[in-house]
Coordinates of C-alpha atoms in Angstrom, one line a residue:
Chain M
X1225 CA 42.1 -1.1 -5.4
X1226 CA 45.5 -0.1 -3.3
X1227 CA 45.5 0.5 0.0
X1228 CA 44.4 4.2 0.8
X1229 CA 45.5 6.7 3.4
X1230 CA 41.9 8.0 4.4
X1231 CA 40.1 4.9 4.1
X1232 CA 39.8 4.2 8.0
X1233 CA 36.6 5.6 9.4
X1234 CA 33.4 5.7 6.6
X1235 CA 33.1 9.1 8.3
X1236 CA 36.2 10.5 6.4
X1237 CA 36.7 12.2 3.0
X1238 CA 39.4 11.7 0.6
X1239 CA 40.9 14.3 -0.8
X1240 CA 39.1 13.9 -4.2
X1241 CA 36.2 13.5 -2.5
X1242 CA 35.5 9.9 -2.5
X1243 CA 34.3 7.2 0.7
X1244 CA 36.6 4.9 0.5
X1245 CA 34.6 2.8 3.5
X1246 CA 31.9 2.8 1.7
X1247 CA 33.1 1.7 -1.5
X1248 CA 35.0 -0.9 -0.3
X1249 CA 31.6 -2.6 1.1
X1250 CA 30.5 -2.2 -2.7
X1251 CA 33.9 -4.6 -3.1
X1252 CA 32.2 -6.7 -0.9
X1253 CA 29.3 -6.7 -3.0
X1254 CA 31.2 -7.6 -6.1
X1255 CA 33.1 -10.7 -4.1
X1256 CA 29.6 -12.9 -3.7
X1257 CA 27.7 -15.1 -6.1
X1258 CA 25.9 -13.9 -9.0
X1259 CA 22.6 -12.4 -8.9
X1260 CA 20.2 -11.8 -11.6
X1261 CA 17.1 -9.9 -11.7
X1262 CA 14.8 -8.9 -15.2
X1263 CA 11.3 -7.6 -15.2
X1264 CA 8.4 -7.2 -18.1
X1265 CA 5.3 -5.4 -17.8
X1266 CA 3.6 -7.8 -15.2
X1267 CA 6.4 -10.0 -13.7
X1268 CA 9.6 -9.8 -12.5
X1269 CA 11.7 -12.8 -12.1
X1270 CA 14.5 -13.0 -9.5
X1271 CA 17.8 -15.8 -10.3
X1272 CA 20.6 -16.9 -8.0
X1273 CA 23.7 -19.1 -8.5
X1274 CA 23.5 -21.7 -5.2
X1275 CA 27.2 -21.7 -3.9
X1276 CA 27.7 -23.9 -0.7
X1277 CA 31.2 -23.5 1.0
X1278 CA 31.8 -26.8 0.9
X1279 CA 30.6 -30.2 -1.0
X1280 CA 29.4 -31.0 2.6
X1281 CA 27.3 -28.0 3.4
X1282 CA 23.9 -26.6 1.7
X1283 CA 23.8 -23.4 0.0
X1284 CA 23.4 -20.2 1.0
X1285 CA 19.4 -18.8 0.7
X1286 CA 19.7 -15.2 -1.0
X1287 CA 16.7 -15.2 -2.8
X1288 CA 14.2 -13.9 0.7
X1289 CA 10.3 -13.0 0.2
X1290 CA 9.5 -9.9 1.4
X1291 CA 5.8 -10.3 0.3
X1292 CA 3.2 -11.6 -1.4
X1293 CA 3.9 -8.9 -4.2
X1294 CA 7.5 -8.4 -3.3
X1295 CA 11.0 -10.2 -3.4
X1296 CA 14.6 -9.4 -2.9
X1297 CA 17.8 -11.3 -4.3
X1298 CA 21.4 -10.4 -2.4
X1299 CA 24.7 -10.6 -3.1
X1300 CA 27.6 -10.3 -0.7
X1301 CA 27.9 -10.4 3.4
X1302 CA 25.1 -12.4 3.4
X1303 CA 24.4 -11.9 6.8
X1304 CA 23.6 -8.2 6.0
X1305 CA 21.4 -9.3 3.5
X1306 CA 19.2 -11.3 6.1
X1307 CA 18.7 -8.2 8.6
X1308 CA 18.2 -6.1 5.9
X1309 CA 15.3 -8.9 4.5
X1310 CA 13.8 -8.3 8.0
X1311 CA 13.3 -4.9 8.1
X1312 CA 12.0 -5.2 4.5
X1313 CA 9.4 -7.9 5.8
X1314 CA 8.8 -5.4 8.9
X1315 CA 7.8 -2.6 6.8
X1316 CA 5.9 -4.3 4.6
X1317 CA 3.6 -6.3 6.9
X1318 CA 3.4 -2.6 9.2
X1319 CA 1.8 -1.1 6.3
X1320 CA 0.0 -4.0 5.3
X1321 CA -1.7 -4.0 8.8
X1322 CA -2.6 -0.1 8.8
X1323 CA -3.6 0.0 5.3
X1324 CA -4.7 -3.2 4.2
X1325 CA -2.8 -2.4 1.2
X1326 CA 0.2 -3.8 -0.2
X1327 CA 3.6 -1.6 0.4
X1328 CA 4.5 -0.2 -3.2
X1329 CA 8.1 -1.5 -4.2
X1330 CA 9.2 2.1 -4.8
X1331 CA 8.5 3.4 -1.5
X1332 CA 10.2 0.6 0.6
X1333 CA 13.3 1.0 -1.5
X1334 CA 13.6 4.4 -0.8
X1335 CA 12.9 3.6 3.0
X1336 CA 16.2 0.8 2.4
X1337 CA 18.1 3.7 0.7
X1338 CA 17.8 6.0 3.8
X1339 CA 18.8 3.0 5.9
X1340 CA 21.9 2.5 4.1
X1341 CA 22.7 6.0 3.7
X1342 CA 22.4 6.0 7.8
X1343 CA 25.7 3.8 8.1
X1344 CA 27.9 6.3 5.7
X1345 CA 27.6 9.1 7.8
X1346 CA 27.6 7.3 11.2
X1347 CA 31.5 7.1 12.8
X1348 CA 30.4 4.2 14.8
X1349 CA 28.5 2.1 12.0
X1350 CA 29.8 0.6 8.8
X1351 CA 27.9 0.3 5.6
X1352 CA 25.9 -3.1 4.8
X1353 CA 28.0 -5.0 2.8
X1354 CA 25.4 -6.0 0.6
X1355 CA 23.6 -5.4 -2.8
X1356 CA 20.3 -6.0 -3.1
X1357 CA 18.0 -6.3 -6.3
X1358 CA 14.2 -5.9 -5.0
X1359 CA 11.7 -7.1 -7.4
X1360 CA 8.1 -5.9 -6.8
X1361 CA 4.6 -4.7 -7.8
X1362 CA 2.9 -1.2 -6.9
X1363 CA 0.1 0.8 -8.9
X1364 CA 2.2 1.1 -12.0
X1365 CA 3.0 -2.6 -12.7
X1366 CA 6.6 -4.4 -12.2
X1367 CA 9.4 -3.1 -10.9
X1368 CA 13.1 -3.9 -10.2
X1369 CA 15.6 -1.7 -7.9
X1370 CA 19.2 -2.7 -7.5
X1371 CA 19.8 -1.1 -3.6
X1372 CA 23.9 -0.4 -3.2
X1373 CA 25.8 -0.1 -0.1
X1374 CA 26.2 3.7 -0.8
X1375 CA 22.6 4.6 -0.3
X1376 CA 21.6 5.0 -3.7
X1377 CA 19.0 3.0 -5.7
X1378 CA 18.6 2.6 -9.2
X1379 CA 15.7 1.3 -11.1
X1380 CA 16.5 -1.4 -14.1
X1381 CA 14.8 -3.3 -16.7
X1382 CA 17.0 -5.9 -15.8
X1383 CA 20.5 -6.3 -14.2
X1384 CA 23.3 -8.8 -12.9
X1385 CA 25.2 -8.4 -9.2
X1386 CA 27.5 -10.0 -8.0
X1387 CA 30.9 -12.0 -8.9
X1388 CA 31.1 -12.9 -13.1
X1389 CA 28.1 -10.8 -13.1
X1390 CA 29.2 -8.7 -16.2
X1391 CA 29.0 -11.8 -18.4
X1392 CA 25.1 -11.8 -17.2
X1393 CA 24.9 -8.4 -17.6
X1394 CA 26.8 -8.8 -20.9
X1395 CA 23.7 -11.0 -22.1
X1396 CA 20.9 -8.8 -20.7
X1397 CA 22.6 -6.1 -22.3
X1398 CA 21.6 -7.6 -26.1
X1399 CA 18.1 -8.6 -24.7
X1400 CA 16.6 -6.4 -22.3
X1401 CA 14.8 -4.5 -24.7
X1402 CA 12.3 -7.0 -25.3
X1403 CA 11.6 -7.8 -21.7
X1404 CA 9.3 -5.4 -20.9
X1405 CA 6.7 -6.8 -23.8
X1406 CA 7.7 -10.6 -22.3
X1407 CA 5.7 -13.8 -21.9
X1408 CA 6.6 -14.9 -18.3
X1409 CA 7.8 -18.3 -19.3
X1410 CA 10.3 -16.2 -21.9
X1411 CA 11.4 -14.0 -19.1
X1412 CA 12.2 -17.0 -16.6
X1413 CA 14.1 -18.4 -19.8
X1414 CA 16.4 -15.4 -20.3
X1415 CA 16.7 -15.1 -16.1
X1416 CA 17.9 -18.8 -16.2
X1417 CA 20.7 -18.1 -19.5
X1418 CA 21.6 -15.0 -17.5
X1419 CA 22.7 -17.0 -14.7
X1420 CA 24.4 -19.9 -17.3
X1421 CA 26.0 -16.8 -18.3
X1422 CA 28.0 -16.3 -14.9
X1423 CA 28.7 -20.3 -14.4
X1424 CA 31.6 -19.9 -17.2
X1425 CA 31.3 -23.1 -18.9
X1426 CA 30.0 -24.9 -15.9
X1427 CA 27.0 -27.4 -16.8
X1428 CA 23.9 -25.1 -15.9
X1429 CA 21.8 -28.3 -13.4
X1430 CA 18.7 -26.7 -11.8
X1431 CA 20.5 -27.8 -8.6
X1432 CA 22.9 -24.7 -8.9
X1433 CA 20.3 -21.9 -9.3
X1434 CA 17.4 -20.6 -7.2
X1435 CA 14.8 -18.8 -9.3
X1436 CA 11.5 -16.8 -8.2
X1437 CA 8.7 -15.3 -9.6
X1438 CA 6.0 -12.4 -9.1
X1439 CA 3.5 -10.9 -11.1
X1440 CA 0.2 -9.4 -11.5
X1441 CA -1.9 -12.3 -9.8
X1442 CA 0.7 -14.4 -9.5
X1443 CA 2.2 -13.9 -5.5
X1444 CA 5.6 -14.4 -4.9
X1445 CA 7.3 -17.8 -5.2
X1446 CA 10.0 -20.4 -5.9
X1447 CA 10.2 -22.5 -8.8
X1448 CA 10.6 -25.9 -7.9
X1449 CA 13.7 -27.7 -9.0
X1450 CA 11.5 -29.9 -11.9
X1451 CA 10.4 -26.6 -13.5
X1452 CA 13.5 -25.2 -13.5
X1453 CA 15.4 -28.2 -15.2
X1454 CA 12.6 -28.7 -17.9
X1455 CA 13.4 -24.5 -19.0
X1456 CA 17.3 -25.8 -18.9
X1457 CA 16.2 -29.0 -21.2
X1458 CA 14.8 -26.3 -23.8
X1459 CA 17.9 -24.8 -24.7
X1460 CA 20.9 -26.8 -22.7
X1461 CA 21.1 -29.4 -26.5
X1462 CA 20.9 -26.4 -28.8
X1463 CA 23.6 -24.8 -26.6
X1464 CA 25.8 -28.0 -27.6
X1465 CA 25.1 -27.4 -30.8
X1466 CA 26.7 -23.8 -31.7
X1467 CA 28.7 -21.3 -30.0
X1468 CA 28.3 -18.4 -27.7
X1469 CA 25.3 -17.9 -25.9
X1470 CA 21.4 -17.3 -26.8
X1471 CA 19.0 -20.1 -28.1
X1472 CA 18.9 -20.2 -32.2
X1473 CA 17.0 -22.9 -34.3
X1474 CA 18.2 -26.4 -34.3
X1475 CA 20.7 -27.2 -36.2
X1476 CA 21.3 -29.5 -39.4
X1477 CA 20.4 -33.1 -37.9
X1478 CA 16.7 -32.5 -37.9
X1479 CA 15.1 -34.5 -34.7
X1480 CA 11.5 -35.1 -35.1
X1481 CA 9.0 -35.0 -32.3
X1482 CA 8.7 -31.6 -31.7
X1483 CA 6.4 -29.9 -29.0
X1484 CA 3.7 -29.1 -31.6
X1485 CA 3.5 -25.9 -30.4
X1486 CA 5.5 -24.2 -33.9
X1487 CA 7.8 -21.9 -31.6
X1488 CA 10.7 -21.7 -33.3
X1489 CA 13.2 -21.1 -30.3
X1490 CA 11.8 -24.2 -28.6
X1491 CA 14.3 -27.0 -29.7
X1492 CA 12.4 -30.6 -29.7
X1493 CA 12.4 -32.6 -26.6
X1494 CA 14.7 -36.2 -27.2
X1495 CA 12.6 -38.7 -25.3
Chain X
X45 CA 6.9 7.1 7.6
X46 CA 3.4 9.0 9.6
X47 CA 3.7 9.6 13.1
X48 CA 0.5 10.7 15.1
X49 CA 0.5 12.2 19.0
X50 CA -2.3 12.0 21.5
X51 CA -2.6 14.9 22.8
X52 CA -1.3 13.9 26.5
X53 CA 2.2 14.6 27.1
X54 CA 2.2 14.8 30.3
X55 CA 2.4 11.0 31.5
X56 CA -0.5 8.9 32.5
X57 CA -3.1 9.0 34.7
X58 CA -1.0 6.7 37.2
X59 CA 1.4 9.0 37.3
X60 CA -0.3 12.4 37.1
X61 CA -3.2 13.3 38.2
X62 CA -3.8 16.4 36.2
X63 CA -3.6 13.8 33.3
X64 CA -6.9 12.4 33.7
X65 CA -8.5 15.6 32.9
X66 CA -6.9 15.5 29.3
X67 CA -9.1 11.8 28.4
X68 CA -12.4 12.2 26.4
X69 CA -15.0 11.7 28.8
X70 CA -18.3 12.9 26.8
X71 CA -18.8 14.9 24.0
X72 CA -19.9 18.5 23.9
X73 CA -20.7 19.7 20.4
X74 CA -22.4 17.0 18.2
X75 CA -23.1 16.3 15.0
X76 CA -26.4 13.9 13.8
X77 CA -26.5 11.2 11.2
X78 CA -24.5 10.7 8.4
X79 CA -26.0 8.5 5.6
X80 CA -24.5 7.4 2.5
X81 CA -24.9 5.4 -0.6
X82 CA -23.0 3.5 -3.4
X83 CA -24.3 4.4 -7.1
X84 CA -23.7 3.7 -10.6
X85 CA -21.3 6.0 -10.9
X86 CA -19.8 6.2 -6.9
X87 CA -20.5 7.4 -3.1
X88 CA -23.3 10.1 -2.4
X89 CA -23.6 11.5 0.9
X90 CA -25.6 13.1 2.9
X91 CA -25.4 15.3 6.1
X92 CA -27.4 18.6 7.6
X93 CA -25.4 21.3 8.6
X94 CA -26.0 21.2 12.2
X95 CA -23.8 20.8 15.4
X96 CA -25.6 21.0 18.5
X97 CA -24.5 21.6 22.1
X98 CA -26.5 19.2 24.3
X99 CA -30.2 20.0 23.6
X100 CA -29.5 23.2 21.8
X101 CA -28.9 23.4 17.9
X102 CA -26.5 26.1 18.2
X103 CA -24.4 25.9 15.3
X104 CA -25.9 25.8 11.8
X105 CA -22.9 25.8 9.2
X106 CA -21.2 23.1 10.3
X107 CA -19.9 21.3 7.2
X108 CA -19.9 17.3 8.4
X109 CA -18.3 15.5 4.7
X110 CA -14.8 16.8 3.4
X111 CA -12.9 15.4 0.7
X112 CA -9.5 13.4 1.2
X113 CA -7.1 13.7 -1.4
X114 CA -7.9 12.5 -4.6
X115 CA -10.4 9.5 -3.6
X116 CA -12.6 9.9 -0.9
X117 CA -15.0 11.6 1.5
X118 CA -14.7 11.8 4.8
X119 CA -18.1 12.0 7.2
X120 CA -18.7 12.3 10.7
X121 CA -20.9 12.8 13.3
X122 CA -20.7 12.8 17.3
X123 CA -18.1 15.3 18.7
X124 CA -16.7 17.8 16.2
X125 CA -13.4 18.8 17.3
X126 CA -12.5 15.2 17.5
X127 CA -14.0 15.4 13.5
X128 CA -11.3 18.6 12.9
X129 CA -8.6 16.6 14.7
X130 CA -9.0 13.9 12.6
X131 CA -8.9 15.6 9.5
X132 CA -5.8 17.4 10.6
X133 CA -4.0 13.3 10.9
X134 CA -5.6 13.0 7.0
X135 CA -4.3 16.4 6.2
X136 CA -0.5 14.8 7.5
X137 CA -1.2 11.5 5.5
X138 CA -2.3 12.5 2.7
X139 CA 0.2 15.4 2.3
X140 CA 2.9 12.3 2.9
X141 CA 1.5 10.5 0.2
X142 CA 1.6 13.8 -2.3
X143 CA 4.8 14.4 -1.2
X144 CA 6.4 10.9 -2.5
X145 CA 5.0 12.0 -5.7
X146 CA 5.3 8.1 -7.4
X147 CA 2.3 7.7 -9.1
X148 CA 0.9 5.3 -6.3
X149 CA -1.7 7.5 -3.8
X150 CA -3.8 6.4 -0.8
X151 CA -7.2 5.0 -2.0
X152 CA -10.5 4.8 0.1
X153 CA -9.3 1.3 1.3
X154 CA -6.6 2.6 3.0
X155 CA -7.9 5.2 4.6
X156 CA -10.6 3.5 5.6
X157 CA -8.3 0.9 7.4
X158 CA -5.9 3.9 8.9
X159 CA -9.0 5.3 10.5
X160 CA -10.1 2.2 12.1
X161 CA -6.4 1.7 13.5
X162 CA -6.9 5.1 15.1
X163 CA -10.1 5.0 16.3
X164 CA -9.2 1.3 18.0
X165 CA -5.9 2.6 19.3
X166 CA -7.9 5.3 21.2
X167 CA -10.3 3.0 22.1
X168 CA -8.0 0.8 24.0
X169 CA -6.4 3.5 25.4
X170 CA -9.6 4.2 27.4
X171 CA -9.5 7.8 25.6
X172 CA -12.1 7.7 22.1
X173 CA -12.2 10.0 19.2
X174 CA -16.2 10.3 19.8
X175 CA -17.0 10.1 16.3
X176 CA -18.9 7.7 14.1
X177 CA -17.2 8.1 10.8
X178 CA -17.9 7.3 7.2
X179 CA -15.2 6.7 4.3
X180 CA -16.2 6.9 0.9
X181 CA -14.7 6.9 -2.5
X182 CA -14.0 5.8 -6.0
X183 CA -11.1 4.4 -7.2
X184 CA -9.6 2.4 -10.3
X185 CA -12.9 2.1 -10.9
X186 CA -14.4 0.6 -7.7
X187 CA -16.5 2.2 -5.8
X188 CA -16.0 1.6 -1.7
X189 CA -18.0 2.7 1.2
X190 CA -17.5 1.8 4.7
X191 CA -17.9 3.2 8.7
X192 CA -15.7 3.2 11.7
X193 CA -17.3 3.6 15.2
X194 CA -15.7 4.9 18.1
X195 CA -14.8 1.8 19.5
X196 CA -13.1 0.7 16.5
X197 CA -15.5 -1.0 14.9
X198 CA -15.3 -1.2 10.9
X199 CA -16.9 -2.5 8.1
X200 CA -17.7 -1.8 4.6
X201 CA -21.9 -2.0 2.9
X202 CA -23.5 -0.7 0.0
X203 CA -25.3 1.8 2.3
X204 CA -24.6 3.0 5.3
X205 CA -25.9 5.3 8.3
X206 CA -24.9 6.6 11.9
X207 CA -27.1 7.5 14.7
X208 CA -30.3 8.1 14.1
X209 CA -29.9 7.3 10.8
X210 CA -28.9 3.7 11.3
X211 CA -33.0 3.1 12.8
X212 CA -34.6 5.4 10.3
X213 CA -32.6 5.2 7.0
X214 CA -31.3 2.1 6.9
X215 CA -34.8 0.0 6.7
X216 CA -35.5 2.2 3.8
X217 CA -32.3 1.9 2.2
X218 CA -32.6 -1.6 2.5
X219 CA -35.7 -1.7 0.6
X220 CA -35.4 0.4 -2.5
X221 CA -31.5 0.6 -2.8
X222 CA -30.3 -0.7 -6.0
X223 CA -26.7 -1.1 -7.5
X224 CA -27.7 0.8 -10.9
X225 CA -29.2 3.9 -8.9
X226 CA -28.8 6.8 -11.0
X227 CA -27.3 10.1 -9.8
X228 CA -30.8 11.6 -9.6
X229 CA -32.3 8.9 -8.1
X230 CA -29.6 8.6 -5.6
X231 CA -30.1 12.3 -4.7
X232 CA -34.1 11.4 -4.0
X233 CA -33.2 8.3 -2.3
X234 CA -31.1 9.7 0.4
X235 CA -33.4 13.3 0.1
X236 CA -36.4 10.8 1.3
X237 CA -33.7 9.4 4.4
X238 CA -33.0 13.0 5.3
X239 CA -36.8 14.1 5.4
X240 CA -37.2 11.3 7.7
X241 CA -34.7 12.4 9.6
X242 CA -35.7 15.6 10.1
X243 CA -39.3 15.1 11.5
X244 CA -37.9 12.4 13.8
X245 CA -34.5 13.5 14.8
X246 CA -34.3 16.4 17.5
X247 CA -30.9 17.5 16.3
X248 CA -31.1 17.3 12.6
X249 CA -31.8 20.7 11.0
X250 CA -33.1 21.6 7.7
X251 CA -30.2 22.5 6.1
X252 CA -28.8 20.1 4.5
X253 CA -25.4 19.3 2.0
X254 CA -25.0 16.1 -0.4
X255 CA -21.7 14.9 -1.4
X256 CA -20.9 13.3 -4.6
X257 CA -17.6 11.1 -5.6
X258 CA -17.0 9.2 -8.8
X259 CA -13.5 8.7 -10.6
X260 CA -13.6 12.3 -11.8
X261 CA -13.4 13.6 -8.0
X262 CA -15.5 15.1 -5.5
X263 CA -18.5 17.9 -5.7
X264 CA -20.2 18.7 -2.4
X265 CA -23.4 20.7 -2.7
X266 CA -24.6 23.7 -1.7
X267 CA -26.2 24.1 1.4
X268 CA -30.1 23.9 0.9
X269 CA -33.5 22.6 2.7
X270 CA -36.3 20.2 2.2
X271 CA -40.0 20.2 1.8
X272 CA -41.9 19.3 4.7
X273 CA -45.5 19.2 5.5
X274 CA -47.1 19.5 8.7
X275 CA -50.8 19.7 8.3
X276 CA -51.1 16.2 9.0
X277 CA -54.9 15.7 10.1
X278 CA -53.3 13.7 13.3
X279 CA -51.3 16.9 14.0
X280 CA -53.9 19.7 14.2
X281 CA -55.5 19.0 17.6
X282 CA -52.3 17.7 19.7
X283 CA -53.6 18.0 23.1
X284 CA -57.0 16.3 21.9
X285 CA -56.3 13.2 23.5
X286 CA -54.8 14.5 26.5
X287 CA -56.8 17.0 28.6
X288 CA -56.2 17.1 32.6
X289 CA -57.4 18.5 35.3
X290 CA -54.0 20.3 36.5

């Protein structure tokens, strides 16, 4: 983007009628690591790529529970993304205490939305400079929002923020449509390729993603790093094996000792 | 997000005298028991139609259960207007709740546990809702049934009674309530609690409504009254036992 003439205040209009403040925080957005969240019916399952500003530090967390039934994964001013986690956690626990009821998803985006919006019509304030993709349960099953700096929200079956996102979204894109009818281990699968997707060639390690899940019965929670590196074992050999992305049978040398379980897109385990 | 005002805004009684007259001290026109039931297929309740002024039973078409939203019954006893002011704060939530329009609604749970903030927010604010309420409903399936007292105190049963009703109906609910009760024998059940009732109880009248809730929605009777008998033998001669000489 070039440098505009009314992009000072978030309180002024362009000419064409744009904001540029405000979509400049959705720059902001773009500029952090990936994020990648899909749903099915019953479970939704929320993937990060770890980045750590240096070899010395740890990562950044941007995967945050909100609770038992909902979760939220961020991307950009990370910092934002914590505060806005908070009030998320507030709401949910406040309704959780007066109605001994768990907050449906789609009602505390909308309460995120109208926070956001807040800060593009506010001279003093600026918008949050981050995205955030809130996976959640409410009466009628899974749900996943993608909250934007502007003050919208969109619903999505699944969807990628984030920097080298569109090579995740790229890959949901061919896939999505049989999410909603998912196993949960499948879903955690196609999160985990999604996030391959964004690492560019990089060897996917369970060390450099986060990934969560929620369902129906099933409260919100982190995989641990074993679980996680035994879905990459599935499909990281066939990956060798041919180009592009997506799991496929194995190929030509046939390797015996499979799982037993006749799943075709499970490649044998080498011991 | 719901917001609710108590009706003092005009300080505190620290502050302002004039205040103090604003609290609930004691209430003035009452309603009698409330008792209620799960069945096969939901809640019944039942209430007379009375609300009485002190000693007097001055008003006779008081109706004591309402419906809220889509789910449940509301019903009280103790003071009414507190009963009307209430329903105005579920007439607020529950238009809230239509309003988001999402597919997701306030079931009996939840308004049971809204109530029983309220009542226990009043409570510690030395200035009571005087009511003893009862929240029933049907949802998903599930039946629910539960009470809040003034004082904030909450819980959920498969039967339940205020007042009066909590000495007299509740022993007899206890023995002949069953899980599988059909409508009709629900009806005669709580028809045999509300007979009781209305010999024992000075302020019960015999006029009397039953409410009905299942997943289909709610259906509140008409008003009508029940067969009593008075010529028990130990009745005809009252002052038998007790001539004096003044």
């Amino acid at each position: 983007m070039f440098r505009n003439q009314y992009d000072t205040d978030v309180t002024t209009w362009s000419p064409t009628g744009r904001l540029f403040q405000v979509e400049y925080a959705m720059e902001a957005v773009k500029q952090g690591s990936a994020a990648i969240g899909l749903r099915s019916r019953s479970h939704v399952v929320l993937a990060c790529v770890n980045k750590a500003q240096s070899e010395l530090s740890s990562h950044q967390k941007k995967i945050f529970k909100v609770d038992d039934h909902i979760g939220v994964a961020i991307a950009g001013l990370t910092a934002d993304g914590r505060v806005l986690s908070r009030y998320m956690r507030s709401e949910a626990i406040n309704h959780s205490f007066t109605y001994e009821s768990p907050l449906p998803v789609g009602r505390l985006v909308v309460h995120l939305a109208d926070k956001a919006q807040v800060c593009t019509q506010r001279s003093w304030k600026r918008p949050y400079g981050v995205g955030l993709l809130v996976g959640g349960l409410d009466e009628s099953g899974a749900h996943l929002y993608y909250n934007c700096p502007s003050g919208n929200y969109f619903e999505y079956q699944a969807f990628a923020i984030g920097s080298r996102s569109q090579a995740a979204k790229t890959y949901l894109e061919r896939r999505f449509e049989s999410f909603a009818d998912s196993s949960r281990e499948d879903l955690i699968k196609d999160a985990i390729l999604a996030v391959r997707e964004t690492l560019q060639g990089e060897t996917l390690k369970s060390s450099l993603c986060t990934v969560s899940v929620l369902g129906v019965g099933e409260p919100f929670h982190f995989l641990d790093q074993e679980t996680i590196q035994n879905v990459i074992d599935t499909f990281e050999k066939v990956a060798d094996e041919e180009e592009g992305e997506g799991e496929a049978e194995p190929a030509a040398p046939a390797e015996e000792g499979g799982d037993g379980t006749g799943d075709q897109d499970v490649a044998p385990m080498e011991t | 997000l719901v917001q609710f005002t108590i009706p003092i805004d005009n300080g505190d009684a620290l502050k302002n005298a004039e205040a103090d007259s604003q609290r609930t001290l004691y209430p003035y026109v009452t309603g009698t028991s409330i008792v209620a039931i799960k069945y096969k297929d939901g809640v019944l309740m039942a209430s007379d139609m009375g609300g009485s002024y002190g000693s007097t039973l001055r008003y006779k078409n008081i109706e004591r259960v309402k419906a809220i939203g889509k789910h449940s019954l509301l019903g009280a006893s103790g003071e009414i207007s507190d009963f009307q002011e209430i329903l105005r704060y579920l007439d607020e939530l529950v238009l809230n709740d239509n309003m988001w329009d999402d597919g997701n609604s306030l079931g009996p749970k939840e308004v049971h546990n809204y109530l029983t903030r309220v009542m226990y927010n009043r409570r510690n604010k030395f200035n009571p809702l005087w009511n003893t309420l009862v929240l029933g409903g049907v949802k998903n399936g599930e039946s629910y049934l539960g009470m809040v007292s003034m004082i904030g105190v909450s819980f959920e049963d498969n039967h339940v009674a205020t007042g009066f009703g909590n000495h007299l109906a509740r022993p007899i609910l206890r023995d002949e309530w069953r899980a599988d009760l059909s409508f009709e024998d629900g009806v005669k059940l709580l028809e045999k609690c509300m007979r009781v009732l209305l010999y024992r109880d000075r302020s019960a009248i015999n006029k009397l409504q039953i409410a009905k809730i299942t997943e289909e929605g709610v259906t509140v009777s008409q008003p009508y009254s029940l067969k009593t008998f008075w010529e028990f033998q130990a009745f005809h001669n009252p002052t038998a036992g007790a001539q004096g000489s003044w």
